[in-house]
Coordinates of N, CA and C in Angstrom, one line a residue:
X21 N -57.5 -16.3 -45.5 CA -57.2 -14.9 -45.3 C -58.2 -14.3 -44.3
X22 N -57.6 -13.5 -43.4 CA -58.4 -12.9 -42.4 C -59.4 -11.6 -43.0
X23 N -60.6 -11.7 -42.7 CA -61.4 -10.5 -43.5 C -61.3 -9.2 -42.6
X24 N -60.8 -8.3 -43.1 CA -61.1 -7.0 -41.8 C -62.1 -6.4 -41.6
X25 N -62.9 -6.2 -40.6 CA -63.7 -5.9 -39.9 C -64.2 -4.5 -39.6
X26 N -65.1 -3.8 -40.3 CA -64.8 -2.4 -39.8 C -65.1 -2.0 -38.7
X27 N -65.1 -0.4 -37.9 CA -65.2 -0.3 -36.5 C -66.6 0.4 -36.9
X28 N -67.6 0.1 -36.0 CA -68.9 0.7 -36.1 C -68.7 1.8 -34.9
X29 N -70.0 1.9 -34.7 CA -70.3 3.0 -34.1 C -70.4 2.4 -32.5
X30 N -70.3 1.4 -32.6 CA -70.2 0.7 -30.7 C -69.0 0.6 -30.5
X31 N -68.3 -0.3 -31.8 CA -67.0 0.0 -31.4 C -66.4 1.4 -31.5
X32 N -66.4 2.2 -31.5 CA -66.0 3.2 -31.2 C -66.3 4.0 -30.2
X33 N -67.5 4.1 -29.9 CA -68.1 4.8 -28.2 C -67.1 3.5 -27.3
X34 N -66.9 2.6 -27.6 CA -66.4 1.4 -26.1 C -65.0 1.9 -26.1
X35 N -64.2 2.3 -27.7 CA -62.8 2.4 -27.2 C -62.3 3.3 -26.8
X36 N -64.0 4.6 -27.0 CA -63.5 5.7 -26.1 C -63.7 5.7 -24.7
X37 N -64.6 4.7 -24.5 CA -65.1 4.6 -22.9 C -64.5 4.0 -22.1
X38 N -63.7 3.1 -22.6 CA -62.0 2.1 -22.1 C -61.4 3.4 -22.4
X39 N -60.9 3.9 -23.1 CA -59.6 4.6 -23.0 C -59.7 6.0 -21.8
X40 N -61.1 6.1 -21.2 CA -61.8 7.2 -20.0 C -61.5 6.1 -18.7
X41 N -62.2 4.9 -19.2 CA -61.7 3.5 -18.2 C -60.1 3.7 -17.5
X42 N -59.2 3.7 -18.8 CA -57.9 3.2 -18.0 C -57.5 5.1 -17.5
X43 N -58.0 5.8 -17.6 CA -57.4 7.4 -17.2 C -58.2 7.1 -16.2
X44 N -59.1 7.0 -15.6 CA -59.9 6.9 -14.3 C -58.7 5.9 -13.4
X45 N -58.7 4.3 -13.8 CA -57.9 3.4 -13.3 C -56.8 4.5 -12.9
X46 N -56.0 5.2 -13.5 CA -54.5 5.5 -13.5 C -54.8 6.6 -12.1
X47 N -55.9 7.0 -12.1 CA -56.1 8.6 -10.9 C -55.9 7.6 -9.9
X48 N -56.4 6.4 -9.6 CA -56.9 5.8 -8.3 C -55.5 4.9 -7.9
X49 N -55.0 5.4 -6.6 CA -53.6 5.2 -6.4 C -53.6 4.8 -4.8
X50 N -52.8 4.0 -4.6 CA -52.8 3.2 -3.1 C -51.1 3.7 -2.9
X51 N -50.8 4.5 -1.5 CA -49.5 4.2 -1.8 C -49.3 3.0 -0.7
X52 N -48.4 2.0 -1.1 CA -48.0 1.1 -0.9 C -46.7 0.9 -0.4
X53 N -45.7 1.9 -1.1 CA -44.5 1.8 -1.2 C -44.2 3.2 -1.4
X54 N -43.1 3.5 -1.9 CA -42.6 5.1 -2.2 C -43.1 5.4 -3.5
X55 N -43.4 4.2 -4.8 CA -43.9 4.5 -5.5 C -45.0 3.8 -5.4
X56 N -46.6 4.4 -5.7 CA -47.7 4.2 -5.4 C -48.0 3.1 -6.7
X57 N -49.2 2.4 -6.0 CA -49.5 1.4 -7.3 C -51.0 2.1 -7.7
X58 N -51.1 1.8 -8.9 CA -52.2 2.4 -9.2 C -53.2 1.4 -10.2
X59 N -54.1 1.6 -10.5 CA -55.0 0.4 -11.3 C -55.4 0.4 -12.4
X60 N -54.1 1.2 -13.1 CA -53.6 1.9 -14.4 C -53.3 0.4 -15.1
X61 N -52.8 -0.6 -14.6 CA -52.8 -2.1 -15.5 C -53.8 -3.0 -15.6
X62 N -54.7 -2.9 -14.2 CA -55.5 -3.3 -14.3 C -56.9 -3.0 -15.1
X63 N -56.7 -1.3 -16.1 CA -57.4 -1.1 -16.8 C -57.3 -1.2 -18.5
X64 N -55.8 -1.8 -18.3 CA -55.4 -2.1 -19.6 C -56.0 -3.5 -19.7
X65 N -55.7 -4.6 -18.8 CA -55.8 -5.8 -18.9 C -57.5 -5.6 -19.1
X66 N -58.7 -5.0 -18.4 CA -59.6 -5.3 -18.3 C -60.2 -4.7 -20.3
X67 N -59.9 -3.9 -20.5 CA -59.9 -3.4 -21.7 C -59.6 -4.2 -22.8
X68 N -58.6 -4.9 -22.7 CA -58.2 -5.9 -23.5 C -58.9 -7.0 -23.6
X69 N -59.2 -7.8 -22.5 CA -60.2 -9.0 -22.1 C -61.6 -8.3 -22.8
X70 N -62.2 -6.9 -22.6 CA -63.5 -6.9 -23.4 C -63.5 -6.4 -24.2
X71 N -62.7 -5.7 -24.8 CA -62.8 -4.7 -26.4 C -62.1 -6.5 -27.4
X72 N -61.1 -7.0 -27.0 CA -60.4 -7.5 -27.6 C -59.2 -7.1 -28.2
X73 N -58.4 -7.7 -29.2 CA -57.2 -6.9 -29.4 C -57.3 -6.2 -30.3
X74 N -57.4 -6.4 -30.9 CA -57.7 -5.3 -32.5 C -58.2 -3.2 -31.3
X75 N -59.9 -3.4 -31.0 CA -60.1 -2.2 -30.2 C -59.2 -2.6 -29.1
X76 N -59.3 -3.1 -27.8 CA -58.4 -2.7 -27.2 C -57.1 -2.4 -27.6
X77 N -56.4 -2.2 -28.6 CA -55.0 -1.9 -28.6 C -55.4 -0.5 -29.2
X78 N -56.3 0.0 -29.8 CA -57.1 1.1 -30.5 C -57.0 2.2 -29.3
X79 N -57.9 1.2 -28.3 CA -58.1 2.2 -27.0 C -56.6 2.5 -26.0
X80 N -56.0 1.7 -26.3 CA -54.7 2.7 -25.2 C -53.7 2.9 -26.1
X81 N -54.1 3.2 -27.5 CA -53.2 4.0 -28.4 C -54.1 5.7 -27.7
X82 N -55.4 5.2 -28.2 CA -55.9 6.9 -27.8 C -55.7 7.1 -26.4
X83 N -55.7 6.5 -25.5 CA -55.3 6.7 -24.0 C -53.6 7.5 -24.2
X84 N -53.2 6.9 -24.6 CA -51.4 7.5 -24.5 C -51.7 8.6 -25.3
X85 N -52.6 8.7 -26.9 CA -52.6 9.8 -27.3 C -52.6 10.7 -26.7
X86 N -54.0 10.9 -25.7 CA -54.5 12.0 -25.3 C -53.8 12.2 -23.7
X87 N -52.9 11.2 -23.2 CA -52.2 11.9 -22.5 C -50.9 12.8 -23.2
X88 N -50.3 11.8 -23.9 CA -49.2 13.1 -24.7 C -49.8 14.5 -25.5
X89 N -50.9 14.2 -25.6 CA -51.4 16.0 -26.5 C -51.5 16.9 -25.2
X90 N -51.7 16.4 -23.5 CA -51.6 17.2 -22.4 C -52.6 16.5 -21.6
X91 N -53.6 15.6 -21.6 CA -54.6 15.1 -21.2 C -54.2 14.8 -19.8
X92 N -54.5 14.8 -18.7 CA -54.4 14.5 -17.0 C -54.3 13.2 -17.1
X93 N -54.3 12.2 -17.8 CA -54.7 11.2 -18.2 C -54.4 9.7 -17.2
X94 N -52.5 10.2 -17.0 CA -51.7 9.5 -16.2 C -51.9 9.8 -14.7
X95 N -51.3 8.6 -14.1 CA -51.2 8.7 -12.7 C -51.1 10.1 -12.4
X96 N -51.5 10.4 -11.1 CA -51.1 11.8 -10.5 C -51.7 12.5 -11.5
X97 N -52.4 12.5 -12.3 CA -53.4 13.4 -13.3 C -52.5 14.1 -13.7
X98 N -51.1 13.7 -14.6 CA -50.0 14.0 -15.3 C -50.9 13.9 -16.9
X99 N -49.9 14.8 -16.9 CA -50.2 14.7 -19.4 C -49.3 15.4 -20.0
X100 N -49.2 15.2 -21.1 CA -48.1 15.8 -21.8 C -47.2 14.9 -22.2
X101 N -46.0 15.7 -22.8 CA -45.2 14.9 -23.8 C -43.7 14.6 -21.9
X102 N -43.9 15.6 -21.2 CA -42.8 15.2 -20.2 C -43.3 13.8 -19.6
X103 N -44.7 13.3 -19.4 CA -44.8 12.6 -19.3 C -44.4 10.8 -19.4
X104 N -44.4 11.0 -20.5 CA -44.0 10.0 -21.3 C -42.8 9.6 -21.6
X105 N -41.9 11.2 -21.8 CA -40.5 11.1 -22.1 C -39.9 10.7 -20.5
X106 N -40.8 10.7 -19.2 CA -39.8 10.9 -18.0 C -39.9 9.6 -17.8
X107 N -38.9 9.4 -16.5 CA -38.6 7.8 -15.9 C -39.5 6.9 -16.1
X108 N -41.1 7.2 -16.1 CA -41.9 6.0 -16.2 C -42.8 6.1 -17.2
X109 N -42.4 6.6 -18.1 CA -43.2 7.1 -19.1 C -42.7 5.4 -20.3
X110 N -41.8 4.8 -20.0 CA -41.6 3.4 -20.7 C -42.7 2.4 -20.5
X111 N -43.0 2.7 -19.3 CA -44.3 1.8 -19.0 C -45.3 2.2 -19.2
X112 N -45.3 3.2 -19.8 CA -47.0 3.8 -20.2 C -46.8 3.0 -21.5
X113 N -45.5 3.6 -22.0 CA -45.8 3.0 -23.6 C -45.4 1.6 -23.9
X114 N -45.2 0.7 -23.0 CA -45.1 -0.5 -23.0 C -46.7 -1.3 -22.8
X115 N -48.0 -0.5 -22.6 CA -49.2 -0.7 -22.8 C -49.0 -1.1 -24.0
X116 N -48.7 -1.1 -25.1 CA -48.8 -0.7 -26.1 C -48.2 -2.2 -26.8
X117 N -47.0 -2.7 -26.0 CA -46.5 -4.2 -26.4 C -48.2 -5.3 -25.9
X118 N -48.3 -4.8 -24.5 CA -49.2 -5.5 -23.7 C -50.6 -6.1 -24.6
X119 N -51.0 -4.7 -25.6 CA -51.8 -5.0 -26.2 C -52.0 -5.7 -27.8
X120 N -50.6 -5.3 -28.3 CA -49.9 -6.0 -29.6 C -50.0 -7.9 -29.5
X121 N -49.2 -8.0 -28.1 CA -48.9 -9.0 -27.9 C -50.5 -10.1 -27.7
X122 N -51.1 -9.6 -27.1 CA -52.8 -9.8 -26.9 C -53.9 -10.2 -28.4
X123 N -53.7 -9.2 -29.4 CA -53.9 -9.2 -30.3 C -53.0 -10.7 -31.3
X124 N -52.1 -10.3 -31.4 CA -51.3 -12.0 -32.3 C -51.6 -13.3 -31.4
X125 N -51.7 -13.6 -29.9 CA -52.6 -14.7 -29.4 C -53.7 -14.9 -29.6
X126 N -54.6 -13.6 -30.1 CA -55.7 -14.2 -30.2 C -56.1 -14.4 -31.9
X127 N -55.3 -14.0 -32.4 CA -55.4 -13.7 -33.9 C -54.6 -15.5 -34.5
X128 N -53.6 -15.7 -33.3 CA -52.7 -16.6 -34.2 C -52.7 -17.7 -33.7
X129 N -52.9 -18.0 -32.8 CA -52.9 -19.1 -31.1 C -54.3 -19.6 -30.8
X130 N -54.7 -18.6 -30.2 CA -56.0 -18.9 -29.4 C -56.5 -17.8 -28.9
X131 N -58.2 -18.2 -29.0 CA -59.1 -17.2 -28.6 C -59.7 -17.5 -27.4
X132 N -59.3 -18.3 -26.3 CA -59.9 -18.8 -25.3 C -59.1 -18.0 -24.2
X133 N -59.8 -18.3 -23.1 CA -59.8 -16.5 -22.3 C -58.6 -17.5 -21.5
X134 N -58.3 -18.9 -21.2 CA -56.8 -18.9 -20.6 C -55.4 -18.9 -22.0
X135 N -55.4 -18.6 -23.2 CA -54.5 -18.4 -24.2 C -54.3 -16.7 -24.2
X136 N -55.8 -16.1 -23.7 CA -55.8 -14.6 -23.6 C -54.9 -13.9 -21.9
X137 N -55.1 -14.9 -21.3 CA -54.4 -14.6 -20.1 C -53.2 -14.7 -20.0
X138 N -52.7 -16.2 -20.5 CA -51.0 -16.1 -20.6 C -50.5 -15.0 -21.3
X139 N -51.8 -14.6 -22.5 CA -50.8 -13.3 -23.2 C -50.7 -12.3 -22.6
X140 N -51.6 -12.1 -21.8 CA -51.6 -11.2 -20.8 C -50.0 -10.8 -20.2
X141 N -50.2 -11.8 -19.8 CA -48.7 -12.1 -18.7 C -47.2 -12.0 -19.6
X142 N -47.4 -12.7 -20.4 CA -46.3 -12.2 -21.3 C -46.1 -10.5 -22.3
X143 N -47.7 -10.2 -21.9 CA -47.2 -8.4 -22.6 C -46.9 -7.8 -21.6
X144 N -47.6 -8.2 -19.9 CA -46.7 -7.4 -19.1 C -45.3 -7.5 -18.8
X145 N -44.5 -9.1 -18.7 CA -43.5 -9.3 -18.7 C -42.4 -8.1 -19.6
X146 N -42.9 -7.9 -21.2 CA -42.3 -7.4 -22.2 C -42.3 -5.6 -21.3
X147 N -43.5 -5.0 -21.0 CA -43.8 -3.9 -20.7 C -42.8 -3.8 -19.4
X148 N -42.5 -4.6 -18.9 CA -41.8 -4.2 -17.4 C -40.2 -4.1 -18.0
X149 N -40.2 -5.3 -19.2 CA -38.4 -5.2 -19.9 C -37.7 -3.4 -20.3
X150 N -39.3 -3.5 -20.9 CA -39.2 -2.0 -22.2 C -39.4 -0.9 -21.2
X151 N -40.0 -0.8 -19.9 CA -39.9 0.2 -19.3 C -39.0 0.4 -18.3
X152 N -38.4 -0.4 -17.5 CA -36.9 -0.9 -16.9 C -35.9 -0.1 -17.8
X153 N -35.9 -1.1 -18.9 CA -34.4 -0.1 -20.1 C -35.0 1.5 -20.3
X154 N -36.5 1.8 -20.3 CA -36.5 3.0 -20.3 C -36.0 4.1 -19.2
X155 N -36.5 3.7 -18.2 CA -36.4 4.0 -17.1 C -34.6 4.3 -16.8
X156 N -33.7 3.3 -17.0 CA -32.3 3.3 -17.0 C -31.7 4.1 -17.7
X157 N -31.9 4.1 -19.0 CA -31.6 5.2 -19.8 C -31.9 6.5 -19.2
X158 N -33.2 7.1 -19.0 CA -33.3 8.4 -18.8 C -32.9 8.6 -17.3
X159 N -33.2 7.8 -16.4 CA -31.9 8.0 -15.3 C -30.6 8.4 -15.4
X160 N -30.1 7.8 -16.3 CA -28.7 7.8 -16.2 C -27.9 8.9 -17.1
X161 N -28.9 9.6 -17.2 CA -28.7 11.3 -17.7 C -28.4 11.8 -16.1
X162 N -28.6 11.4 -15.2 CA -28.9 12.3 -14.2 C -27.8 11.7 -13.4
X163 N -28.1 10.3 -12.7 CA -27.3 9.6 -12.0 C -27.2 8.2 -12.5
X164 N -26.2 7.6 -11.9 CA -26.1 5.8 -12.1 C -27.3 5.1 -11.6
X165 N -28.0 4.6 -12.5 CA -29.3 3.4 -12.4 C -28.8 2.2 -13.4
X166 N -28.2 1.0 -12.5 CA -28.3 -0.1 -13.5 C -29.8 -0.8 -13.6
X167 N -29.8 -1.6 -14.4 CA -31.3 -2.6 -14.8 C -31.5 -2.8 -13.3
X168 N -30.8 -3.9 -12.9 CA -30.7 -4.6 -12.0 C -31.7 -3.4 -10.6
X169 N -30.9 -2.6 -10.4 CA -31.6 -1.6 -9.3 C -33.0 -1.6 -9.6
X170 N -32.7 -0.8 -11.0 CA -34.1 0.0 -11.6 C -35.4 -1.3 -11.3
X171 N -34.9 -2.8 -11.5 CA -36.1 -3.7 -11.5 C -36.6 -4.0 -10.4
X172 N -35.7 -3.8 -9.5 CA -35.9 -4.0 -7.5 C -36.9 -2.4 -7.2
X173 N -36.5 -1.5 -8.0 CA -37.1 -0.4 -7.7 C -38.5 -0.2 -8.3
X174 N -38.7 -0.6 -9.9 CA -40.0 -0.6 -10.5 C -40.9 -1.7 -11.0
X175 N -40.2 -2.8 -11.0 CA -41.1 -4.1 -11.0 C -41.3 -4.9 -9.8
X176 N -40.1 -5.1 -8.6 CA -40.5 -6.1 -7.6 C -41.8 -5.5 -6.9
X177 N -42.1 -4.8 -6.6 CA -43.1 -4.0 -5.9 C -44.4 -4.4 -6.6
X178 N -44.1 -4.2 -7.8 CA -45.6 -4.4 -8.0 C -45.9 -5.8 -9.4
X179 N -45.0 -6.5 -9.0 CA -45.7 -8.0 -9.4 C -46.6 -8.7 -9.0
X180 N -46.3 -8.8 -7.8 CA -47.7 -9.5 -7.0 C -49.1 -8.5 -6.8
X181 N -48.9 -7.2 -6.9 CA -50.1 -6.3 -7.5 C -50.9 -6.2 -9.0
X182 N -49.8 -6.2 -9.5 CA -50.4 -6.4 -11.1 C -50.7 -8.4 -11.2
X183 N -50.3 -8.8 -10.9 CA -51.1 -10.5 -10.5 C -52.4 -10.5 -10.4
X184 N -52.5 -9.7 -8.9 CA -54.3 -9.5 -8.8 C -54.6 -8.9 -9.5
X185 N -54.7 -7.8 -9.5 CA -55.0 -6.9 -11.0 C -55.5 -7.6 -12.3
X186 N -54.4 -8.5 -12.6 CA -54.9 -9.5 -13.5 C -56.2 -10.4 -13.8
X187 N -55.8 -11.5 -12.3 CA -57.2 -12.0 -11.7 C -58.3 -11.3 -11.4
X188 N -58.4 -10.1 -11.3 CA -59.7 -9.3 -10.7 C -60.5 -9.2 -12.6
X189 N -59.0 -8.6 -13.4 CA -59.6 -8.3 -14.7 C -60.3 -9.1 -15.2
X190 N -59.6 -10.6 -15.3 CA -60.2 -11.6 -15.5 C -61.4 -11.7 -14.8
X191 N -61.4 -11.8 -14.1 CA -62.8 -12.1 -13.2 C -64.3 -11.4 -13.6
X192 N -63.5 -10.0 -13.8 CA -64.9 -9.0 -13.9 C -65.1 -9.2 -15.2
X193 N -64.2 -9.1 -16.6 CA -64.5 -9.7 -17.9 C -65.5 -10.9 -18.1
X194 N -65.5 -11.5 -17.3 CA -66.1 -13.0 -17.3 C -68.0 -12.5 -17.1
X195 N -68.1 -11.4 -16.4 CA -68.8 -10.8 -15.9 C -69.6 -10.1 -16.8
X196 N -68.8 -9.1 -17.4 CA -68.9 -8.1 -18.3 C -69.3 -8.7 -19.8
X197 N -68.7 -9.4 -19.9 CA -68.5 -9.7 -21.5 C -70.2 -10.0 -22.3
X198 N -70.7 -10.6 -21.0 CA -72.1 -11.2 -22.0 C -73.0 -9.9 -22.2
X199 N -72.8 -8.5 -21.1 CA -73.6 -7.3 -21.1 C -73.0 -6.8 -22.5
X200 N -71.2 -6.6 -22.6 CA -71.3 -5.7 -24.1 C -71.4 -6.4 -25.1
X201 N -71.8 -7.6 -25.0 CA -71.9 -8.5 -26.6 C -73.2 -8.5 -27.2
X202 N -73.9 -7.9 -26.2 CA -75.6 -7.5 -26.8 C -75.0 -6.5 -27.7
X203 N -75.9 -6.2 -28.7 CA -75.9 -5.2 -29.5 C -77.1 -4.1 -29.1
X204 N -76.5 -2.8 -29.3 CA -77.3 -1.6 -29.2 C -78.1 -1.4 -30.2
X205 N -79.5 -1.0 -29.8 CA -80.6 -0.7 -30.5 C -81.2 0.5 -30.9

């Protein structure tokens, strides 16, 4: 039986400092394309890789909170509940698979940072499904958006960005991890 763990007082200053993490990531935007890429995944992935899943899924529950209560939080320093509800607001809350899915690999599978990576890859896969059908649906209040379009329009563009993104996370985690595993004194 798994023993639960309570959150201290570090874990809690880190999930608030990741969930300031991925609102910073989300301001910082390249446009690339018509729709800008931003390093809004790359602060989930990196969050994930050092909080772990348990807090990191903690921290971009309060990240999406505090953008739906009105927080600037999203790309383009967007908040609120339009946010969320509008065209790309599926992929904000497909963070949310990203980090579920993170959490049961490491809980159920494996705790080794390449069992943490393929999970990676498979919560963004899920996050790109769940925000595509989001995306489609709320389109299609307005005009015709099949999947098909919607995926050429909001996933091909930024596969090979959220890739790096990935590898960078990875990389800097590898980095990071032995500074927050010290304990505060």
């Amino acid at each position: 039986m798994l023993e639960k763990k309570k959150l201290n007082v570090k874990d809690i200053s880190l999930i608030a400092l990741f969930a300031a993490v991925m609102a910073v990531c989300a301001w910082l935007t390249f446009p690339v394309s018509p729709v800008p890429v931003t390093l809004q995944t790359f602060g989930v992935f990196l969050t994930l890789l050092l909080l772990g899943g348990r807090n990191g899924t903690f921290s971009i529950l309060i990240y999406i909170l505090l953008g739906l209560a009105g927080a600037p939080v999203f790309s383009g320093f967007k908040g609120g509940p339009s946010a969320l509800l509008g065209p790309t607001g599926g992929y904000i809350t497909g963070f949310i698979f990203i980090g579920l899915i993170f959490l049961l690999c490491e809980k159920l599978i494996s705790d080794s940072l390449t069992a943490k990576t393929v999970s990676l890859l498979i919560g963004l896969a899920v996050c790109y499904v769940f925000g595509t059908l989001w995306f489609t649906f709320v389109f299609n209040g307005e005009e015709k958006v099949t999947f098909y379009s919607a995926l050429s329009m909001c996933v091909l563009p930024f596969i090979i960005p959220d890739l790096l993104k990935l590898i960078a996370a990875v990389l800097l985690s590898k980095a990071l991890k032995p500074v927050l595993s010290k304990s505060v004194r």
